[in-house]
Every structure is written in C-alpha cells, then in structure tokens.
Amino acid sequence: MLFLNVFLLLFLHLAHAASIISRSQSYPLDSTTLGPKSDLVIANYYIAPDGLNRSTTLAGGTFPGPIIAAKKGDKFDINVVNKLSDDDQYKVTTVHWHGIYQNGSNYMDGMSMVTQCPIAQNDSFLYSFSAQQQTGTYWYHSHYSTQTCDGLRGPLIIYDPEDPLAHLYDVDDETTVITLADWYHTVAPVLNHFIGVHVSSSLINGAGRYQGGPLTDLAVINVEHGKRYRLRLIGLSCHSNFIFSVDYHDMKVIEADGEETEPLLVDSLQILPGQRYSVVLEANQPVDNYWLRALPDIANATFSGGQNVAIVRYKGAPIADPTRNDTMNSTMPLVETNLHALIDPGVPGIPGYGNADINLMMVMNLSDHGIYTVNNVTYLPPTVPVLLQILSGAQEATDLLPSGSVYVLQPNKVVELTMQIAYAGGPHPIHIHGHSFHVVQSAGNSSFNYINPVRRDVVSAGILNQQMVIRWVTDNPGPWFLHCHIDWHLQAGFAVVMAESPSETKQHTGDTPNAWDNLCPIYDVLTPHQIGAENSYQEALNLTSPSLLFPPNVP
C-alpha cells in the first residue's frame, strides 16, 4: 500500500509538472500562489525538471516553490511544516526570508545555528514577522547546509499598491516572475564532500535541458503586442550566475534586490546567486516567438539543443520554437555603477573612503584543499546558535562562537566594509542578512561613489585582486550572517557573523516565542539518522576517488 501511495503521488505530481511547463501556455510557477499567512510544507518528491528523475527537497511540492505574495505592510505568518523522509537527504530544515530585514525579529531570520536551531522531522515552526515598509522582489530558501540545492527555494513578492514606477508597466503578476536556477543530478549532501561541484543544467521557471538529455518542454512567457511587462528576475542559484537577455528586446531596470532604481535601459544583465532585478520589457516586436536566454558561467555553456533558454511567445504566434537563432551581441549590458536609487536616501556617514565609524577589511582566500577563509578564519557553525549565546549573556567577540568568525559592532554606527579577493576564482556574491547597503565601490571599478550609488543586499566581491566596498548603519541589533551566496563556498567556510549591539539585542527583539525556545532542545537530541544523509561520505566515495573529496571531518 505504501508503494502504491508513493506511486500515485509521484504520478500526480509529474502530471501536474508537465501541464505547467507546456509550450501552449504561460508558466505560473505553481498551481496556487500563497498569501502571507500560509502553511509551507517541506517534503521529498521525485521530479524531472530537466528530464532526469531524482528525489528532491521541495516547498509546497514544486520547483521552484510556490510564490508567496503579499502587499506592503502585510504581516507574515508562514507555518513551515517538516515532512522530510528521504534518508539520503537532510531531514531537518530552516527557511530564510532573503532580503527581509527582520528588524526586531532576528529570531525569525531562519539562519541555522546563527538565529535558530533547525526544525526537526515531523515538527513545525511558525515564522511570524513583519516586513514593515519593504516592497519588491525577494525569495525564500533553506539555510541549513546546502539543502537549498536539492530544491527548497521559491519567490517572495511584496507588491506596492502605490508603486512610484507603476506608470512604466502594464502587467505585473505571477506570470511575470522569472526564476533562474542551476540544477544537480546528485543530492546535495553527497556533493558537499566534493572539492569543486559541477552543475548539471540550468532551469528557467523550473524547466530546462541538459547536454545529452531529452528534449523536455521549455518554460513559456506569454506576452501581448503593445503591452509592457514587469519581469521580476530572481537568481535562485547555488553556484551559477547568468547573463540574461531576450532576443531583439531591450529592458529597463527599475529594481535591484528590493530597492527601486532610476530606470536604466539595458539589453542584457548579469544576475548572481541571490540577486534580484525587476526589468520592464515592452512587447514591441513583430508577433512571433523569441528566445529568452540565461547563459550560466560554467565551462562550455551553450544554447544548443534548447539549453539555457525559455520562450517569449507573443499572442497570435504559433506554438513553436523561435525560428531565428541569430547570435545576439550585447551593446548595452548592465553596469552596476550606472544604477542609482530612485529616491536617494544619502550614503550614511562622512563621504570618502575610510571615513566611517567602523572600517572593516576582510580578505577572502582559499586553501589548497578547497577550504575558504575570511581573514584567515574558516567559518564552522557553532553548536549553540549565536543569538541564543547572546540572549544567555555573551557580549564580546571573544565570548561568542564560532571563534574568530564573530564581529561585534556597536549600535547606530556607520560601517564601511571592504572585501578583497586573494584567490583566482569568483565572482563571489556577498549577502548580509538584516540590511541593505550602499555599494560605494563596485568590484572591478577603481572609483568610489558616495553620491546616490545603488542600494542592494547581494553584491559581487569580484575576482582575484579586486575589491568591493559597502556601507550600512548598525540600526538592527542582533547577529546577522554575512556570507558568499554560492552555497558550496558557504559550506566550505566563506562566512562571518556580524553581531550588532549584543547588549541591546534582548530588548530590541523582545521575548522569543516558546516554539523557538523549544527548537534547540529537540534538535540537540536527534540521532544522525534523524538528521539525515548519514551515509553521504560513503556515497561520495562510490562516485569518485578520495583525492577529489574533502576529508570526512572537514566542511
């Protein structure tokens, strides 16, 4: 009977997945868009988004997960229910609400072993928080190890009924949310042991193809001639960044990571893991089918055979692939330094490099064994969440674990962070929880801008011998994670914790919910089998030689 139930569930899920990626209709991402007060069930499903069937960890049973949609000022009550059961994957979880400041609700940030213990199998946790006045394009994903890479990732959109840029577009709904993701044919706990991970395919709105694989259906974005569409682009990747474009169409960038920007005309843009952009696409070309392209930064990436593409289909065009396959050369690529905030809030502090209240320098490096360091320290998750340490009385960096990875910041200070890359790799997307920041120097650019630069929450730290410089204000007490948003790099130690005003954290956050208090006692007594993936190292050994793997006791 169990086998029959699993078979029926698999059959129904795959049938539904096939229906929503049909070439004959737009791709709504999910059968039901969730509101700000919803259950989000995390469970294991078999799906074949690029034609290869594999077990996954999904929110709401789909990849990407269902859109969570709200409007400005809404309060969120998302009940995350853990129904995970696959022994080869992690059976504990957390969910992070990427880009939401969680001001006053640090314990709802969803960062495993920084702001909470993971949610155990067959348990649930209510994430209750206010996004206050934030609007724009966000997303949610697991923040337990690399569980995101097994599928737990989806869009979160906060609509603004009084959007000052609404006059620029006609359509902005679930059909104009576009997710860009990489995909892996091996489960993430096994890949965690590899020094260097290879992407299997790219998925646009959950559909794609891989080299040598079947000609699966591609995602379709339906448009009507003469209308203007706000495309909300979300970089859901664990590793790949993408060059995004639509053949024969220009776009106006109007948002970066939840921050409105002055409209900027481009014909392509690079989107790194964790980043989001809203672009306005005007359907002003002859009625036809056009390739939507998302070329990943992986070796030998190509558009051949329908890889790394979706279809923009005008109303009245035939249900067919685009017939024009011209190589489109970008002449107006997005340059980050050309982006400026729509309403200039002013860069905090005294203009000029090094003139902030707190000036931090972080140098990222990589060992010969594939382990990352920030200022010569590799991040290892502590056994007690940093927030719980602070609430228990630890105040100084020397008191807080993990040792060497926690930076204590005094309240209401202007922080200027410089990050330098001392390793031949990248670009590295750097994200800080709890804040947006001003990008006063973009990687690869020698100039500084203290007059209305772009604000965002994920920025490139560049490649070897480059640096980026950002500023923010410590107005949100609590421990906030700062990390590379390439999940495999984070797993290998590329992260630190910014502990803002530990002495004010308890007063600022108030009493933690009983359910939050109970997470650690439950988690602390779990067996390796209950946590999941206990045989992942042996499975990795079965796939390759030990020389290509991290030792078992290394992240």
Coordinates of C-alpha atoms in Angstrom, one line a residue:
M1 CA 0.0 0.0 0.0
L2 CA 2.9 2.4 0.8
F3 CA 4.4 1.8 -2.6
L4 CA 1.1 2.4 -4.3
N5 CA 0.6 5.7 -2.4
V6 CA 4.1 6.9 -3.4
F7 CA 3.5 5.9 -7.0
L8 CA 0.2 7.7 -7.2
L9 CA 1.7 10.8 -5.5
L10 CA 4.6 10.7 -8.0
F11 CA 2.3 10.2 -11.0
L12 CA 0.0 13.1 -10.0
H13 CA 3.0 15.4 -9.2
L14 CA 4.7 14.7 -12.5
A15 CA 1.5 15.1 -14.4
H16 CA 0.9 18.5 -12.8
A17 CA 4.5 19.5 -13.5
A18 CA 4.1 18.5 -17.2
S19 CA 1.0 20.6 -17.5
I20 CA 2.5 23.8 -16.2
I21 CA 5.5 23.7 -18.5
S22 CA 3.5 23.1 -21.6
R23 CA 4.5 25.2 -24.6
S24 CA 0.9 26.0 -25.1
Q25 CA 0.5 28.2 -22.0
S26 CA 2.3 30.6 -19.7
Y27 CA 4.2 29.2 -16.8
P28 CA 2.6 30.4 -13.5
L29 CA 5.3 28.7 -11.3
D30 CA 2.8 26.9 -9.2
S31 CA -0.9 26.0 -9.1
T32 CA -1.6 28.2 -6.2
T33 CA 0.2 31.4 -5.1
L34 CA 0.4 31.5 -1.3
G35 CA -0.6 34.5 0.8
P36 CA 1.4 35.9 3.7
K37 CA -0.5 33.7 6.1
S38 CA 0.0 30.1 4.9
D39 CA 1.4 26.7 5.6
L40 CA 4.6 25.8 3.7
V41 CA 5.1 22.1 3.7
I42 CA 8.6 20.8 3.2
A43 CA 8.8 17.3 1.8
N44 CA 10.6 15.0 -0.6
Y45 CA 9.3 14.4 -4.1
Y46 CA 10.6 12.9 -7.3
I47 CA 10.6 15.4 -10.2
A48 CA 12.4 15.6 -13.5
P49 CA 12.7 19.4 -14.3
D50 CA 15.4 18.7 -17.0
G51 CA 14.3 15.2 -17.9
L52 CA 16.3 13.3 -15.3
N53 CA 14.1 12.0 -12.4
R54 CA 15.5 12.4 -8.9
S55 CA 14.4 12.8 -5.3
T56 CA 14.3 16.4 -4.1
T57 CA 13.5 18.6 -1.1
L58 CA 10.7 20.9 -2.1
A59 CA 8.5 23.6 -0.6
G60 CA 4.9 23.1 -1.5
G61 CA 5.7 20.1 -3.8
T62 CA 7.1 22.1 -6.7
F63 CA 10.3 23.5 -8.0
P64 CA 10.6 26.4 -7.7
G65 CA 8.4 26.6 -4.6
P66 CA 5.1 28.4 -4.7
I67 CA 5.2 32.2 -4.9
I68 CA 4.5 33.8 -1.5
A69 CA 2.7 37.1 -2.4
A70 CA 1.9 40.0 -0.1
K71 CA 1.3 43.7 -0.2
K72 CA 3.1 46.5 1.5
G73 CA 2.5 46.4 5.3
D74 CA 1.2 42.8 5.5
K75 CA 2.2 40.7 8.4
F76 CA 3.7 37.3 7.6
D77 CA 2.7 34.1 9.4
I78 CA 4.3 31.2 7.5
N79 CA 4.0 27.9 9.2
V80 CA 6.8 25.7 8.0
V81 CA 5.9 22.0 8.3
N82 CA 8.7 19.5 8.1
K83 CA 7.6 16.3 6.4
L84 CA 11.0 15.2 5.1
S85 CA 11.7 11.5 5.0
D86 CA 14.4 10.7 2.4
D87 CA 17.4 9.2 4.3
D88 CA 19.8 10.3 1.6
Q89 CA 18.9 14.0 2.1
Y90 CA 18.8 16.2 5.2
K91 CA 15.6 15.6 7.3
V92 CA 15.9 18.8 9.3
T93 CA 15.4 22.3 7.8
T94 CA 15.2 26.0 8.3
V95 CA 13.7 28.7 5.9
H96 CA 15.4 32.1 5.4
W97 CA 13.4 35.0 4.0
H98 CA 16.1 36.5 1.8
G99 CA 16.2 40.3 1.9
I100 CA 13.7 40.8 4.7
Y101 CA 15.3 42.9 7.4
Q102 CA 13.6 41.2 10.4
N103 CA 14.1 44.4 12.4
G104 CA 13.1 43.4 15.9
S105 CA 12.5 39.7 14.9
N106 CA 16.1 38.4 14.5
Y107 CA 14.9 35.0 15.7
M108 CA 12.7 34.7 12.6
D109 CA 15.6 35.1 10.1
G110 CA 15.9 31.4 9.6
M111 CA 19.7 31.0 9.7
S112 CA 20.7 27.7 11.1
M113 CA 22.9 28.0 14.2
V114 CA 23.0 31.7 13.9
T115 CA 19.5 32.7 14.7
Q116 CA 17.8 29.3 15.4
C117 CA 18.3 25.6 15.7
P118 CA 16.9 23.5 12.7
I119 CA 13.3 22.3 12.6
A120 CA 13.2 18.5 13.3
Q121 CA 11.4 16.0 11.2
N122 CA 7.7 15.8 11.8
D123 CA 7.8 19.2 13.6
S124 CA 6.8 22.6 12.5
F125 CA 7.7 26.2 13.2
L126 CA 5.7 29.4 12.7
Y127 CA 7.7 32.2 11.1
S128 CA 5.9 35.3 12.2
F129 CA 7.3 38.6 11.2
S130 CA 6.6 42.0 9.6
A131 CA 8.4 43.3 6.6
Q132 CA 7.4 46.8 7.7
Q133 CA 7.6 49.1 4.7
Q134 CA 9.7 46.9 2.5
T135 CA 8.4 46.1 -1.1
G136 CA 9.9 44.4 -4.1
T137 CA 11.3 41.1 -5.2
Y138 CA 12.6 38.7 -2.6
W139 CA 12.8 34.9 -2.2
Y140 CA 12.9 32.2 0.4
H141 CA 15.3 29.2 0.7
S142 CA 16.7 26.7 3.2
H143 CA 19.6 27.9 5.3
Y144 CA 20.6 24.5 6.5
S145 CA 23.9 23.4 4.9
T146 CA 23.3 23.1 1.1
Q147 CA 19.7 21.9 1.4
T148 CA 18.7 24.8 -1.0
C149 CA 20.5 23.0 -3.8
D150 CA 18.1 20.0 -3.5
G151 CA 15.2 22.3 -4.4
L152 CA 14.0 24.3 -1.3
R153 CA 13.8 27.7 -2.9
G154 CA 11.0 29.9 -4.2
P155 CA 9.9 33.6 -4.8
L156 CA 8.5 36.0 -2.3
I157 CA 7.0 39.2 -3.7
I158 CA 5.8 42.2 -1.8
Y159 CA 3.7 44.4 -4.0
D160 CA 3.4 48.1 -3.6
P161 CA -0.2 49.5 -4.3
E162 CA 1.4 52.9 -4.8
D163 CA 4.5 51.9 -6.7
P164 CA 6.1 55.2 -8.0
L165 CA 7.2 53.3 -11.1
A166 CA 3.9 51.7 -11.9
H167 CA 3.4 54.0 -14.9
L168 CA 6.2 52.2 -16.7
Y169 CA 4.5 48.8 -17.0
D170 CA 1.0 47.3 -17.6
V171 CA 1.4 43.7 -16.3
D172 CA 3.0 42.6 -13.0
D173 CA 1.7 39.3 -11.7
E174 CA 2.6 35.6 -11.1
T175 CA 3.2 35.1 -14.8
T176 CA 6.0 37.7 -14.9
V177 CA 8.1 36.2 -12.1
I178 CA 11.1 34.5 -13.7
T179 CA 13.4 32.3 -11.7
L180 CA 16.9 31.3 -12.8
A181 CA 18.5 28.3 -11.1
D182 CA 21.1 25.7 -11.5
W183 CA 20.3 22.1 -11.0
Y184 CA 22.2 19.0 -9.9
H185 CA 21.7 15.3 -10.6
T186 CA 23.3 14.2 -7.4
V187 CA 21.9 15.1 -4.0
A188 CA 23.5 18.0 -2.1
P189 CA 24.8 16.1 1.0
V190 CA 26.9 13.9 -1.3
L191 CA 28.1 16.9 -3.3
N192 CA 29.2 18.6 -0.1
H193 CA 32.1 16.3 0.1
F194 CA 33.4 17.2 -3.4
I195 CA 36.2 19.8 -3.9
G196 CA 34.5 21.6 -6.8
V197 CA 31.0 20.9 -7.8
H198 CA 29.8 20.6 -11.4
V199 CA 26.4 22.0 -12.5
S200 CA 24.1 19.5 -14.4
S201 CA 21.8 22.0 -16.0
S202 CA 20.0 25.4 -15.8
L203 CA 16.3 25.8 -15.1
I204 CA 14.2 28.8 -16.1
N205 CA 11.0 28.8 -14.1
G206 CA 11.8 25.2 -13.2
A207 CA 12.3 23.8 -16.7
G208 CA 15.4 23.1 -18.7
R209 CA 17.6 20.6 -20.5
Y210 CA 21.0 19.1 -20.0
Q211 CA 23.7 18.0 -22.5
G212 CA 22.7 14.7 -24.0
G213 CA 19.3 14.7 -22.2
P214 CA 15.8 14.5 -23.6
L215 CA 14.1 17.4 -25.3
T216 CA 11.9 18.4 -22.4
D217 CA 9.4 21.2 -22.7
L218 CA 10.7 24.7 -22.1
A219 CA 9.2 27.4 -20.0
V220 CA 7.0 29.9 -21.9
I221 CA 6.4 33.5 -21.0
N222 CA 3.2 34.8 -22.8
V223 CA 3.0 38.4 -23.9
E224 CA 0.7 40.6 -25.9
H225 CA 1.9 43.1 -28.5
G226 CA 1.9 46.6 -27.2
K227 CA 1.9 45.8 -23.5
R228 CA 4.7 46.4 -21.0
Y229 CA 5.7 43.7 -18.6
R230 CA 7.5 44.0 -15.3
L231 CA 9.7 40.9 -15.2
R232 CA 10.8 40.0 -11.7
L233 CA 14.1 38.1 -12.2
I234 CA 15.3 36.0 -9.2
G235 CA 18.7 34.3 -9.1
L236 CA 17.9 31.1 -7.2
S237 CA 21.3 29.5 -8.0
C238 CA 23.6 27.6 -5.7
H239 CA 26.6 28.4 -7.9
S240 CA 25.9 29.7 -11.4
N241 CA 25.4 33.3 -12.3
F242 CA 23.6 34.1 -15.6
I243 CA 23.7 36.6 -18.4
F244 CA 20.0 37.3 -19.0
S245 CA 18.6 38.7 -22.3
V246 CA 15.6 38.4 -24.6
D247 CA 16.3 38.4 -28.3
Y248 CA 15.5 41.7 -30.1
H249 CA 14.2 43.3 -26.9
D250 CA 15.7 46.0 -24.6
M251 CA 14.8 46.2 -21.0
K252 CA 14.6 49.0 -18.3
V253 CA 16.0 48.0 -14.9
I254 CA 13.7 49.5 -12.2
E255 CA 14.6 47.4 -9.1
A256 CA 17.7 45.8 -7.6
D257 CA 17.2 43.5 -4.6
G258 CA 14.0 45.1 -3.4
E259 CA 15.4 48.7 -3.9
E260 CA 13.8 50.9 -6.6
T261 CA 16.2 52.3 -9.1
E262 CA 16.2 55.1 -11.6
P263 CA 15.1 53.4 -14.9
L264 CA 18.1 52.2 -16.8
L265 CA 18.0 50.9 -20.3
V266 CA 20.0 47.7 -21.0
D267 CA 19.9 44.8 -23.4
S268 CA 21.5 42.2 -21.0
L269 CA 22.3 41.9 -17.4
Q270 CA 24.3 39.6 -15.1
I271 CA 22.5 38.1 -12.2
L272 CA 24.4 36.5 -9.4
P273 CA 23.1 33.9 -6.9
G274 CA 20.7 35.7 -4.5
Q275 CA 20.3 38.8 -6.6
R276 CA 17.0 40.1 -8.0
Y277 CA 16.1 42.6 -10.7
S278 CA 12.9 44.0 -12.0
V279 CA 13.1 44.9 -15.6
V280 CA 10.4 46.3 -17.9
L281 CA 10.1 44.6 -21.2
E282 CA 7.9 46.2 -23.9
A283 CA 6.4 43.7 -26.3
N284 CA 7.1 45.9 -29.3
Q285 CA 8.5 43.4 -31.8
P286 CA 6.6 41.6 -34.6
V287 CA 4.3 38.9 -33.3
D288 CA 6.5 35.8 -33.1
N289 CA 8.4 33.6 -30.7
Y290 CA 11.7 34.8 -29.2
W291 CA 14.4 33.2 -27.2
L292 CA 14.8 34.2 -23.6
R293 CA 18.4 33.4 -22.7
A294 CA 20.2 32.8 -19.4
L295 CA 23.8 31.8 -20.1
P296 CA 25.5 30.4 -17.0
D297 CA 29.1 31.0 -16.2
I298 CA 30.1 27.3 -16.5
A299 CA 32.5 25.7 -18.9
N300 CA 31.2 25.0 -22.4
A301 CA 27.8 26.6 -21.7
T302 CA 25.7 26.8 -24.8
F303 CA 22.3 27.4 -26.2
S304 CA 22.4 24.3 -28.5
G305 CA 19.6 21.8 -28.2
G306 CA 17.5 24.3 -26.1
Q307 CA 19.8 24.5 -23.2
N308 CA 19.7 27.6 -21.0
V309 CA 16.7 29.1 -22.8
A310 CA 13.0 29.7 -22.4
I311 CA 10.4 31.2 -24.9
V312 CA 8.8 34.6 -25.0
R313 CA 5.6 34.0 -27.1
Y314 CA 3.5 36.8 -28.4
K315 CA -0.3 36.3 -28.5
G316 CA -1.1 35.1 -32.0
A317 CA 2.3 33.4 -32.6
P318 CA 2.5 29.7 -33.5
I319 CA 3.1 27.2 -30.7
A320 CA 6.7 26.5 -31.8
D321 CA 10.3 27.2 -31.0
P322 CA 11.7 30.5 -32.3
T323 CA 12.9 30.2 -35.8
R324 CA 15.5 33.0 -35.6
N325 CA 18.8 31.8 -33.9
D326 CA 21.0 34.9 -34.5
T327 CA 23.8 35.4 -32.1
M328 CA 22.8 38.5 -30.2
N329 CA 25.7 40.7 -29.2
S330 CA 25.0 42.9 -26.2
T331 CA 25.8 46.5 -26.7
M332 CA 24.1 47.9 -23.5
P333 CA 25.0 45.4 -20.7
L334 CA 24.1 46.4 -17.2
V335 CA 27.0 48.1 -15.4
E336 CA 26.3 48.3 -11.7
T337 CA 27.8 51.7 -11.3
N338 CA 25.2 53.1 -13.7
L339 CA 22.4 52.1 -11.2
H340 CA 21.2 54.7 -8.8
A341 CA 18.5 54.6 -6.1
L342 CA 15.2 56.1 -7.3
I343 CA 14.9 58.1 -4.1
D344 CA 18.4 59.0 -2.8
P345 CA 18.5 58.2 1.0
G346 CA 22.0 59.5 1.2
V347 CA 25.1 57.4 1.9
P348 CA 25.4 57.4 5.7
G349 CA 28.5 58.9 7.3
I350 CA 31.2 61.2 6.1
P351 CA 32.0 60.8 2.4
G352 CA 35.4 59.4 1.5
Y353 CA 37.0 56.0 1.8
G354 CA 37.8 55.1 5.4
N355 CA 35.7 57.8 6.9
A356 CA 33.1 55.6 8.5
D357 CA 32.7 55.0 12.3
I358 CA 33.7 51.4 11.8
N359 CA 36.0 50.5 9.0
L360 CA 36.4 46.7 8.3
M361 CA 38.8 45.0 6.0
M362 CA 38.1 41.3 5.1
V363 CA 40.4 39.3 2.9
M364 CA 39.0 36.1 1.4
N365 CA 41.3 33.3 0.5
L366 CA 41.2 29.6 -0.5
S367 CA 43.4 26.8 0.7
D368 CA 44.9 24.2 -1.5
H369 CA 42.4 21.8 0.0
G370 CA 39.3 23.8 -1.1
I371 CA 38.6 25.5 2.3
Y372 CA 37.7 29.2 2.3
T373 CA 38.9 31.7 4.9
V374 CA 37.9 35.2 5.8
N375 CA 40.8 37.0 7.5
N376 CA 42.4 33.5 7.8
V377 CA 39.5 32.0 9.7
T378 CA 37.1 29.3 8.3
Y379 CA 33.5 29.6 9.4
L380 CA 32.2 26.5 11.2
P381 CA 28.6 26.5 12.6
P382 CA 28.6 26.6 16.4
T383 CA 26.8 24.0 18.4
V384 CA 24.6 26.8 20.0
P385 CA 23.0 29.5 17.9
V386 CA 24.8 32.8 18.2
L387 CA 21.5 34.5 19.1
L388 CA 21.0 32.1 22.0
Q389 CA 24.5 32.7 23.1
I390 CA 23.8 36.5 23.2
L391 CA 20.5 36.1 25.0
S392 CA 22.3 33.9 27.5
G393 CA 24.7 36.7 28.3
A394 CA 27.7 36.5 25.9
Q395 CA 28.5 40.0 24.8
E396 CA 32.0 40.2 23.4
A397 CA 33.5 38.6 20.3
T398 CA 35.9 36.6 22.5
D399 CA 32.8 35.2 24.3
L400 CA 30.9 34.2 21.1
L401 CA 31.3 31.1 19.0
P402 CA 32.5 30.3 16.4
S403 CA 35.8 31.8 17.5
G404 CA 37.3 34.3 15.1
S405 CA 34.1 34.5 12.9
V406 CA 32.0 36.9 15.0
Y407 CA 32.5 40.6 14.7
V408 CA 30.8 42.7 17.4
L409 CA 29.5 46.1 16.1
Q410 CA 28.4 48.9 18.3
P411 CA 24.9 50.3 17.8
N412 CA 24.0 53.2 15.4
K413 CA 27.4 53.3 13.8
V414 CA 28.2 53.7 10.1
V415 CA 30.1 50.6 8.9
E416 CA 32.3 50.6 5.8
L417 CA 33.3 47.1 4.8
T418 CA 36.0 46.4 2.2
M419 CA 36.3 42.9 0.9
Q420 CA 39.3 41.8 -1.1
I421 CA 39.7 38.6 -3.1
A422 CA 43.1 36.9 -2.8
Y423 CA 42.2 33.8 -4.8
A424 CA 41.8 33.2 -8.5
G425 CA 38.1 32.5 -8.6
G426 CA 34.7 34.2 -8.5
P427 CA 32.8 36.4 -8.8
H428 CA 31.6 35.9 -5.3
P429 CA 28.1 37.2 -4.4
I430 CA 28.2 38.7 -0.9
H431 CA 25.0 38.9 1.1
I432 CA 24.3 40.3 4.5
H433 CA 21.2 39.5 6.5
G434 CA 19.2 42.2 8.2
H435 CA 20.2 45.0 5.9
S436 CA 20.5 46.6 2.5
F437 CA 23.7 48.5 1.9
H438 CA 25.1 51.2 -0.3
V439 CA 27.6 50.0 -2.9
V440 CA 30.2 52.7 -2.8
Q441 CA 32.7 50.8 -4.8
S442 CA 31.8 48.0 -7.3
A443 CA 34.2 45.2 -7.9
G444 CA 36.4 45.8 -10.9
N445 CA 35.9 49.6 -10.7
S446 CA 38.6 51.9 -9.3
S447 CA 36.3 54.8 -8.5
F448 CA 34.2 55.4 -5.3
N449 CA 30.7 56.9 -5.3
Y450 CA 29.3 58.4 -2.2
I451 CA 26.5 60.3 -4.1
N452 CA 23.5 58.1 -4.6
P453 CA 25.0 54.7 -5.5
V454 CA 22.8 51.6 -5.9
R455 CA 21.4 50.1 -2.7
R456 CA 21.0 46.3 -2.6
D457 CA 21.6 43.2 -0.4
V458 CA 23.8 41.0 -2.7
V459 CA 26.9 42.4 -4.4
S460 CA 29.8 40.9 -6.3
A461 CA 33.1 40.9 -4.4
G462 CA 34.8 40.3 -7.7
I463 CA 37.7 38.1 -8.7
L464 CA 41.4 38.0 -7.9
N465 CA 42.9 41.3 -6.8
Q466 CA 39.5 43.1 -6.9
Q467 CA 37.6 44.6 -4.0
M468 CA 34.1 45.9 -3.2
V469 CA 33.2 48.5 -0.6
I470 CA 29.8 48.8 1.0
R471 CA 28.2 50.9 3.8
W472 CA 25.3 50.4 6.2
V473 CA 24.2 51.6 9.6
T474 CA 24.0 49.3 12.7
D475 CA 20.4 50.1 13.5
N476 CA 19.2 46.5 13.8
P477 CA 20.5 44.7 16.9
G478 CA 21.1 41.0 16.6
P479 CA 23.5 38.5 14.9
W480 CA 23.4 38.8 11.2
F481 CA 25.1 36.4 8.7
L482 CA 27.4 37.8 6.1
H483 CA 28.4 35.2 3.5
C484 CA 29.1 34.2 -0.1
H485 CA 25.8 33.2 -1.7
I486 CA 27.4 30.4 -3.6
D487 CA 26.2 27.6 -1.4
W488 CA 29.2 25.3 -1.9
H489 CA 31.5 28.2 -0.8
L490 CA 29.5 28.9 2.3
Q491 CA 29.6 25.2 3.1
A492 CA 33.4 25.3 2.8
G493 CA 33.7 28.2 5.3
F494 CA 33.1 31.5 3.4
A495 CA 31.1 33.4 6.1
V496 CA 31.2 35.5 9.2
V497 CA 28.6 36.7 11.8
M498 CA 28.1 40.5 12.3
A499 CA 26.8 40.7 15.9
E500 CA 25.2 44.2 16.2
S501 CA 24.9 45.6 19.6
P502 CA 24.7 42.4 21.7
S503 CA 23.8 44.4 24.8
E504 CA 20.6 45.7 23.1
T505 CA 19.6 42.6 21.3
K506 CA 17.3 41.2 24.0
Q507 CA 15.4 44.5 24.5
H508 CA 15.2 45.0 20.7
T509 CA 13.8 41.6 19.9
G510 CA 11.6 41.1 23.0
D511 CA 10.7 37.7 24.3
T512 CA 11.3 34.8 21.9
P513 CA 8.3 32.5 21.2
N514 CA 8.1 29.3 23.1
A515 CA 8.3 27.4 19.8
W516 CA 11.7 29.0 19.1
D517 CA 12.9 28.2 22.7
N518 CA 12.0 24.5 22.0
L519 CA 13.8 24.1 18.7
C520 CA 17.3 23.5 20.3
P521 CA 16.3 21.0 23.0
I522 CA 14.5 19.0 20.3
Y523 CA 17.4 19.3 17.8
D524 CA 20.1 18.6 20.3
V525 CA 18.9 15.0 20.9
L526 CA 18.4 14.0 17.3
T527 CA 20.4 11.0 16.1
P528 CA 22.5 11.1 12.9
H529 CA 19.7 9.1 11.2
Q530 CA 17.1 11.6 12.2
I531 CA 19.2 14.5 10.9
G532 CA 19.6 12.6 7.6
A533 CA 22.3 12.0 5.0
E534 CA 24.4 10.0 7.4
N535 CA 25.9 7.9 4.6
S536 CA 26.7 10.8 2.3
Y537 CA 30.5 10.5 2.5
Q538 CA 30.4 6.8 1.5
E539 CA 28.1 7.6 -1.3
A540 CA 30.6 10.3 -2.5
L541 CA 33.4 7.8 -2.3
N542 CA 31.4 5.5 -4.5
L543 CA 31.3 8.2 -7.2
T544 CA 35.0 9.3 -7.2
S545 CA 38.4 8.8 -5.7
P546 CA 39.2 10.1 -2.2
S547 CA 41.7 12.6 -3.6
L548 CA 38.8 14.6 -5.0
L549 CA 36.9 14.8 -1.7
F550 CA 37.1 16.7 1.5
P551 CA 38.2 14.6 4.4
P552 CA 35.1 13.5 6.5
N553 CA 35.9 15.9 9.3
V554 CA 36.2 19.0 7.0
P555 CA 33.2 21.1 6.0

